[in-house]
Amino acid sequence: MSETMRANRCDDPGAMAIHTRKITDSCRDKDCIEDLRVYLTKGSQCLLDTASSAKVRCAELMTTYIDVEPVAFDRNHYCIDVTFYYRILADAVIGAVRPATLYGLAVFSKRVALCGEDSHAHIFTSDTRLGEPDGATVQSANKPTAVVEVLNPMVLSSCVREVCDCKETTSCQIPGCVRGMFDDELVLSGDRRRLFVTLGQFSVIRLERDAQIVVPVLDYSIPTKECCDNPGCTEDPCELFSKIPFPVGQFASRCCDNKPKGDKCCYTTT
């Protein structure tokens, strides 16, 4: 008991108490998002209506909205609703001229349930906020923090359909901050043709809670890089090149494909 209290007080000079986030639960996902509608800008929609064909070139994840709510029948678990907003670039063929660039927005939502543990503590912080009295205490809800790590999606396929051939879908609610990321108004209804895309996405979702732990202290971390007020000040290119190790493995001959992996003649590059 005394050893536990001594560790909590961090009397040991070789230990330090820190405040960090503990991962309570996490999961990974591989989503194949089929037939995702692309909400084109007004100018892009006019081009699509007259194009003979169109193909999506790439997709970029712009931002993500995350909402965490407790599960009604299990207070230790939480539902995480994640909405992804993608910028879609496509090429439309109009007549015999070079392809014209189309761009718009695609939206995908998903829900996962993870264990976030239970805590009865009320958390207050003294963070300063602009427009409010300095040092104002802020109470945060007793919920874990959701973290979403995601790669830019892969474009798997795309197609153009007439509106009469499209399945009816519910109207999409797009936040104003997302609309502001486009320099033209997005067309949500009244279109004649629609662009659809199928995306492949890898993501990792986790729940975290604040925790106080004691860790061993080896030494304080002091930066070795010197400060520079000139953004163009870099090392001499030849000096930088001299620090790169010689790539010996790149010069080693490789075995034929029919050689067994355990053969001693096989080399691996580094």
GROMACS .gro file of C-alpha atoms in nm:
model
  270
    1MET     CA    1   0.000   0.000   0.000
    2SER     CA    2   0.280   0.239   0.092
    3GLU     CA    3   0.463   0.155  -0.232
    4THR     CA    4   0.152   0.239  -0.434
    5MET     CA    5   0.110   0.575  -0.262
    6ARG     CA    6   0.477   0.655  -0.304
    7ALA     CA    7   0.452   0.579  -0.678
    8ASN     CA    8   0.142   0.798  -0.707
    9ARG     CA    9   0.321   1.090  -0.540
   10CYS     CA   10   0.611   1.028  -0.779
   11ASP     CA   11   0.873   1.057  -0.501
   12ASP     CA   12   1.111   0.846  -0.703
   13PRO     CA   13   1.357   1.084  -0.880
   14GLY     CA   14   1.379   0.833  -1.165
   15ALA     CA   15   1.004   0.859  -1.239
   16MET     CA   16   0.770   1.131  -1.356
   17ALA     CA   17   0.393   1.171  -1.344
   18ILE     CA   18   0.244   1.269  -1.680
   19HIS     CA   19  -0.102   1.343  -1.815
   20THR     CA   20  -0.185   1.163  -2.138
   21ARG     CA   21  -0.465   0.981  -2.317
   22LYS     CA   22  -0.526   0.610  -2.272
   23ILE     CA   23  -0.674   0.413  -2.563
   24THR     CA   24  -0.977   0.229  -2.427
   25ASP     CA   25  -1.079   0.055  -2.750
   26SER     CA   26  -1.003   0.070  -3.120
   27CYS     CA   27  -1.093  -0.094  -3.452
   28ARG     CA   28  -0.986  -0.084  -3.813
   29ASP     CA   29  -1.208  -0.091  -4.120
   30LYS     CA   30  -1.183  -0.147  -4.493
   31ASP     CA   31  -1.486   0.015  -4.657
   32CYS     CA   32  -1.595  -0.036  -5.015
   33ILE     CA   33  -1.830   0.257  -5.071
   34GLU     CA   34  -2.041   0.178  -5.375
   35ASP     CA   35  -2.230   0.424  -5.596
   36LEU     CA   36  -2.158   0.735  -5.393
   37ARG     CA   37  -2.328   1.037  -5.547
   38VAL     CA   38  -2.108   1.332  -5.638
   39TYR     CA   39  -2.266   1.675  -5.582
   40LEU     CA   40  -2.105   1.877  -5.859
   41THR     CA   41  -2.060   2.251  -5.863
   42LYS     CA   42  -2.296   2.451  -6.084
   43GLY     CA   43  -2.037   2.495  -6.360
   44SER     CA   44  -1.934   2.130  -6.349
   45GLN     CA   45  -2.296   2.016  -6.363
   46CYS     CA   46  -2.351   2.215  -6.684
   47LEU     CA   47  -2.049   2.041  -6.838
   48LEU     CA   48  -2.170   1.696  -6.731
   49ASP     CA   49  -2.516   1.753  -6.885
   50THR     CA   50  -2.354   1.801  -7.228
   51ALA     CA   51  -2.066   1.551  -7.195
   52SER     CA   52  -2.056   1.223  -7.385
   53SER     CA   53  -1.879   1.049  -7.094
   54ALA     CA   54  -1.709   1.123  -6.763
   55LYS     CA   55  -1.464   0.938  -6.541
   56VAL     CA   56  -1.350   1.016  -6.187
   57ARG     CA   57  -0.979   1.092  -6.169
   58CYS     CA   58  -0.913   1.110  -5.793
   59ALA     CA   59  -1.072   1.164  -5.452
   60GLU     CA   60  -0.937   1.370  -5.163
   61LEU     CA   61  -1.060   1.360  -4.804
   62MET     CA   62  -1.128   1.723  -4.707
   63THR     CA   63  -1.262   1.695  -4.353
   64THR     CA   64  -1.443   1.464  -4.112
   65TYR     CA   65  -1.725   1.519  -3.864
   66ILE     CA   66  -1.721   1.296  -3.553
   67ASP     CA   67  -1.998   1.259  -3.295
   68VAL     CA   68  -1.982   1.042  -2.981
   69GLU     CA   69  -2.293   0.932  -2.791
   70PRO     CA   70  -2.332   0.672  -2.512
   71VAL     CA   71  -2.510   0.345  -2.588
   72ALA     CA   72  -2.843   0.342  -2.404
   73PHE     CA   73  -2.821  -0.016  -2.274
   74ASP     CA   74  -2.447  -0.020  -2.194
   75ARG     CA   75  -2.290   0.284  -2.033
   76ASN     CA   76  -1.938   0.155  -2.100
   77HIS     CA   77  -1.987   0.162  -2.477
   78TYR     CA   78  -2.029   0.455  -2.714
   79CYS     CA   79  -2.156   0.498  -3.068
   80ILE     CA   80  -1.922   0.693  -3.294
   81ASP     CA   81  -2.086   0.852  -3.597
   82VAL     CA   82  -1.832   0.956  -3.857
   83THR     CA   83  -1.910   1.157  -4.171
   84PHE     CA   84  -1.643   1.189  -4.438
   85TYR     CA   85  -1.645   1.472  -4.694
   86TYR     CA   86  -1.452   1.409  -5.017
   87ARG     CA   87  -1.348   1.641  -5.298
   88ILE     CA   88  -1.397   1.451  -5.625
   89LEU     CA   89  -1.213   1.540  -5.947
   90ALA     CA   90  -1.335   1.396  -6.278
   91ASP     CA   91  -1.268   1.432  -6.650
   92ALA     CA   92  -1.560   1.485  -6.890
   93VAL     CA   93  -1.533   1.429  -7.264
   94ILE     CA   94  -1.724   1.693  -7.462
   95GLY     CA   95  -1.712   1.643  -7.838
   96ALA     CA   96  -1.363   1.583  -7.975
   97VAL     CA   97  -1.183   1.839  -7.759
   98ARG     CA   98  -0.960   1.761  -7.463
   99PRO     CA   99  -1.138   1.650  -7.142
  100ALA     CA  100  -1.282   1.918  -6.915
  101THR     CA  101  -1.229   1.899  -6.540
  102LEU     CA  102  -1.530   1.848  -6.315
  103TYR     CA  103  -1.525   1.869  -5.939
  104GLY     CA  104  -1.772   1.827  -5.659
  105LEU     CA  105  -1.847   1.679  -5.319
  106ALA     CA  106  -1.918   1.323  -5.204
  107VAL     CA  107  -2.038   1.237  -4.853
  108PHE     CA  108  -2.013   0.904  -4.668
  109SER     CA  109  -2.132   0.827  -4.313
  110LYS     CA  110  -2.067   0.526  -4.093
  111ARG     CA  111  -2.122   0.419  -3.731
  112VAL     CA  112  -1.913   0.201  -3.499
  113ALA     CA  113  -1.954   0.104  -3.134
  114LEU     CA  114  -1.649   0.087  -2.905
  115CYS     CA  115  -1.581   0.050  -2.534
  116GLY     CA  116  -1.505   0.388  -2.381
  117GLU     CA  117  -1.510   0.282  -2.015
  118ASP     CA  118  -1.704   0.472  -1.753
  119SER     CA  119  -1.595   0.768  -1.543
  120HIS     CA  120  -1.786   0.976  -1.289
  121ALA     CA  121  -1.537   1.260  -1.269
  122HIS     CA  122  -1.629   1.613  -1.373
  123ILE     CA  123  -1.349   1.766  -1.578
  124PHE     CA  124  -1.273   2.139  -1.569
  125THR     CA  125  -0.993   2.321  -1.750
  126SER     CA  126  -0.858   2.675  -1.731
  127ASP     CA  127  -0.792   2.720  -2.101
  128THR     CA  128  -0.807   3.079  -2.223
  129ARG     CA  129  -1.060   3.150  -2.497
  130LEU     CA  130  -1.076   3.456  -2.716
  131GLY     CA  131  -1.375   3.674  -2.638
  132GLU     CA  132  -1.412   3.530  -2.288
  133PRO     CA  133  -1.256   3.621  -1.952
  134ASP     CA  134  -0.900   3.493  -1.920
  135GLY     CA  135  -0.871   3.179  -1.715
  136ALA     CA  136  -1.239   3.090  -1.750
  137THR     CA  137  -1.304   2.738  -1.633
  138VAL     CA  138  -1.457   2.513  -1.897
  139GLN     CA  139  -1.643   2.194  -1.811
  140SER     CA  140  -1.618   1.916  -2.064
  141ALA     CA  141  -1.872   1.638  -2.098
  142ASN     CA  142  -1.779   1.307  -1.941
  143LYS     CA  143  -1.726   1.131  -2.272
  144PRO     CA  144  -1.420   0.969  -2.424
  145THR     CA  145  -1.252   1.135  -2.718
  146ALA     CA  146  -1.292   0.970  -3.059
  147VAL     CA  147  -0.994   0.974  -3.296
  148VAL     CA  148  -1.025   0.875  -3.662
  149GLU     CA  149  -0.722   0.803  -3.879
  150VAL     CA  150  -0.800   0.760  -4.247
  151LEU     CA  151  -0.615   0.752  -4.577
  152ASN     CA  152  -0.725   0.928  -4.893
  153PRO     CA  153  -0.970   0.690  -5.064
  154MET     CA  154  -0.893   0.486  -5.375
  155VAL     CA  155  -1.116   0.538  -5.677
  156LEU     CA  156  -1.245   0.195  -5.781
  157SER     CA  157  -1.500   0.291  -6.047
  158SER     CA  158  -1.737   0.564  -6.160
  159CYS     CA  159  -2.039   0.609  -6.386
  160VAL     CA  160  -2.288   0.868  -6.513
  161ARG     CA  161  -2.662   0.807  -6.491
  162GLU     CA  162  -2.970   0.993  -6.602
  163VAL     CA  163  -3.179   1.121  -6.313
  164CYS     CA  164  -3.472   0.899  -6.413
  165ASP     CA  165  -3.246   0.593  -6.374
  166CYS     CA  166  -3.118   0.693  -6.028
  167LYS     CA  167  -3.257   0.549  -5.710
  168GLU     CA  168  -3.414   0.814  -5.491
  169THR     CA  169  -3.194   0.906  -5.194
  170THR     CA  170  -3.252   1.131  -4.898
  171SER     CA  171  -3.133   1.487  -4.930
  172CYS     CA  172  -2.780   1.551  -4.803
  173GLN     CA  173  -2.725   1.806  -4.528
  174ILE     CA  174  -2.394   1.981  -4.603
  175PRO     CA  175  -2.246   2.213  -4.337
  176GLY     CA  176  -2.169   2.568  -4.440
  177CYS     CA  177  -1.797   2.523  -4.368
  178VAL     CA  178  -1.785   2.239  -4.621
  179ARG     CA  179  -1.975   2.441  -4.882
  180GLY     CA  180  -1.722   2.719  -4.831
  181MET     CA  181  -1.442   2.489  -4.948
  182PHE     CA  182  -1.577   2.519  -5.303
  183ASP     CA  183  -1.560   2.835  -5.510
  184ASP     CA  184  -1.897   2.764  -5.675
  185GLU     CA  185  -2.241   2.660  -5.553
  186LEU     CA  186  -2.305   2.287  -5.521
  187VAL     CA  187  -2.601   2.142  -5.713
  188LEU     CA  188  -2.813   1.932  -5.476
  189SER     CA  189  -3.129   1.901  -5.688
  190GLY     CA  190  -3.276   1.986  -6.027
  191ASP     CA  191  -2.994   1.814  -6.218
  192ARG     CA  192  -3.045   1.606  -6.533
  193ARG     CA  193  -2.745   1.373  -6.507
  194ARG     CA  194  -2.555   1.253  -6.203
  195LEU     CA  195  -2.203   1.130  -6.141
  196PHE     CA  196  -2.146   0.833  -5.911
  197VAL     CA  197  -1.821   0.694  -5.774
  198THR     CA  198  -1.714   0.380  -5.588
  199LEU     CA  199  -1.437   0.436  -5.332
  200GLY     CA  200  -1.216   0.209  -5.124
  201GLN     CA  201  -1.111   0.346  -4.786
  202PHE     CA  202  -0.892   0.229  -4.499
  203SER     CA  203  -0.954   0.374  -4.153
  204VAL     CA  204  -0.867   0.327  -3.786
  205ILE     CA  205  -1.107   0.450  -3.517
  206ARG     CA  206  -1.032   0.461  -3.144
  207LEU     CA  207  -1.165   0.598  -2.817
  208GLU     CA  208  -0.933   0.770  -2.570
  209ARG     CA  209  -0.967   0.893  -2.210
  210ASP     CA  210  -0.746   1.123  -2.006
  211ALA     CA  211  -0.517   0.937  -1.768
  212GLN     CA  212  -0.243   1.017  -1.518
  213ILE     CA  213   0.042   0.766  -1.517
  214VAL     CA  214   0.394   0.739  -1.379
  215VAL     CA  215   0.671   0.669  -1.628
  216PRO     CA  216   1.045   0.618  -1.586
  217VAL     CA  217   1.263   0.916  -1.669
  218LEU     CA  218   1.580   0.855  -1.869
  219ASP     CA  219   1.666   1.211  -1.968
  220TYR     CA  220   1.503   1.531  -2.081
  221SER     CA  221   1.459   1.570  -2.455
  222ILE     CA  222   1.659   1.865  -2.587
  223PRO     CA  223   1.630   1.954  -2.959
  224THR     CA  224   1.948   1.918  -3.161
  225LYS     CA  225   1.828   2.130  -3.454
  226GLU     CA  226   1.927   2.496  -3.439
  227CYS     CA  227   1.663   2.765  -3.488
  228CYS     CA  228   1.667   2.956  -3.817
  229ASP     CA  229   1.464   3.266  -3.901
  230ASN     CA  230   1.519   3.225  -4.276
  231PRO     CA  231   1.290   2.964  -4.438
  232GLY     CA  232   1.545   2.917  -4.716
  233CYS     CA  233   1.834   2.826  -4.488
  234THR     CA  234   1.907   2.461  -4.551
  235GLU     CA  235   2.211   2.245  -4.534
  236ASP     CA  236   2.459   2.237  -4.818
  237PRO     CA  237   2.323   1.979  -5.069
  238CYS     CA  238   2.658   1.798  -5.093
  239GLU     CA  239   2.686   1.783  -4.714
  240LEU     CA  240   2.331   1.650  -4.695
  241PHE     CA  241   2.411   1.390  -4.960
  242SER     CA  242   2.721   1.281  -4.769
  243LYS     CA  243   2.504   1.182  -4.473
  244ILE     CA  244   2.298   0.937  -4.678
  245PRO     CA  245   2.426   0.579  -4.633
  246PHE     CA  246   2.540   0.395  -4.944
  247PRO     CA  247   2.250   0.175  -5.068
  248VAL     CA  248   2.442  -0.153  -5.080
  249GLY     CA  249   2.126  -0.359  -5.101
  250GLN     CA  250   2.019  -0.184  -5.422
  251PHE     CA  251   2.328  -0.320  -5.599
  252ALA     CA  252   2.274  -0.682  -5.490
  253SER     CA  253   2.149  -0.913  -5.763
  254ARG     CA  254   1.804  -1.060  -5.720
  255CYS     CA  255   1.710  -1.422  -5.759
  256CYS     CA  256   1.470  -1.547  -6.023
  257ASP     CA  257   1.107  -1.576  -5.932
  258ASN     CA  258   1.120  -1.957  -5.938
  259LYS     CA  259   1.379  -1.968  -5.657
  260PRO     CA  260   1.243  -2.074  -5.317
  261LYS     CA  261   1.222  -1.804  -5.053
  262GLY     CA  262   1.450  -1.996  -4.821
  263ASP     CA  263   1.729  -2.025  -5.077
  264LYS     CA  264   2.055  -1.880  -4.947
  265CYS     CA  265   2.120  -1.703  -5.277
  266CYS     CA  266   1.817  -1.479  -5.234
  267TYR     CA  267   1.890  -1.125  -5.118
  268THR     CA  268   1.657  -0.862  -4.988
  269THR     CA  269   1.697  -0.495  -5.060
  270THR     CA  270   1.686  -0.235  -4.790
   0.00000   0.00000   0.00000
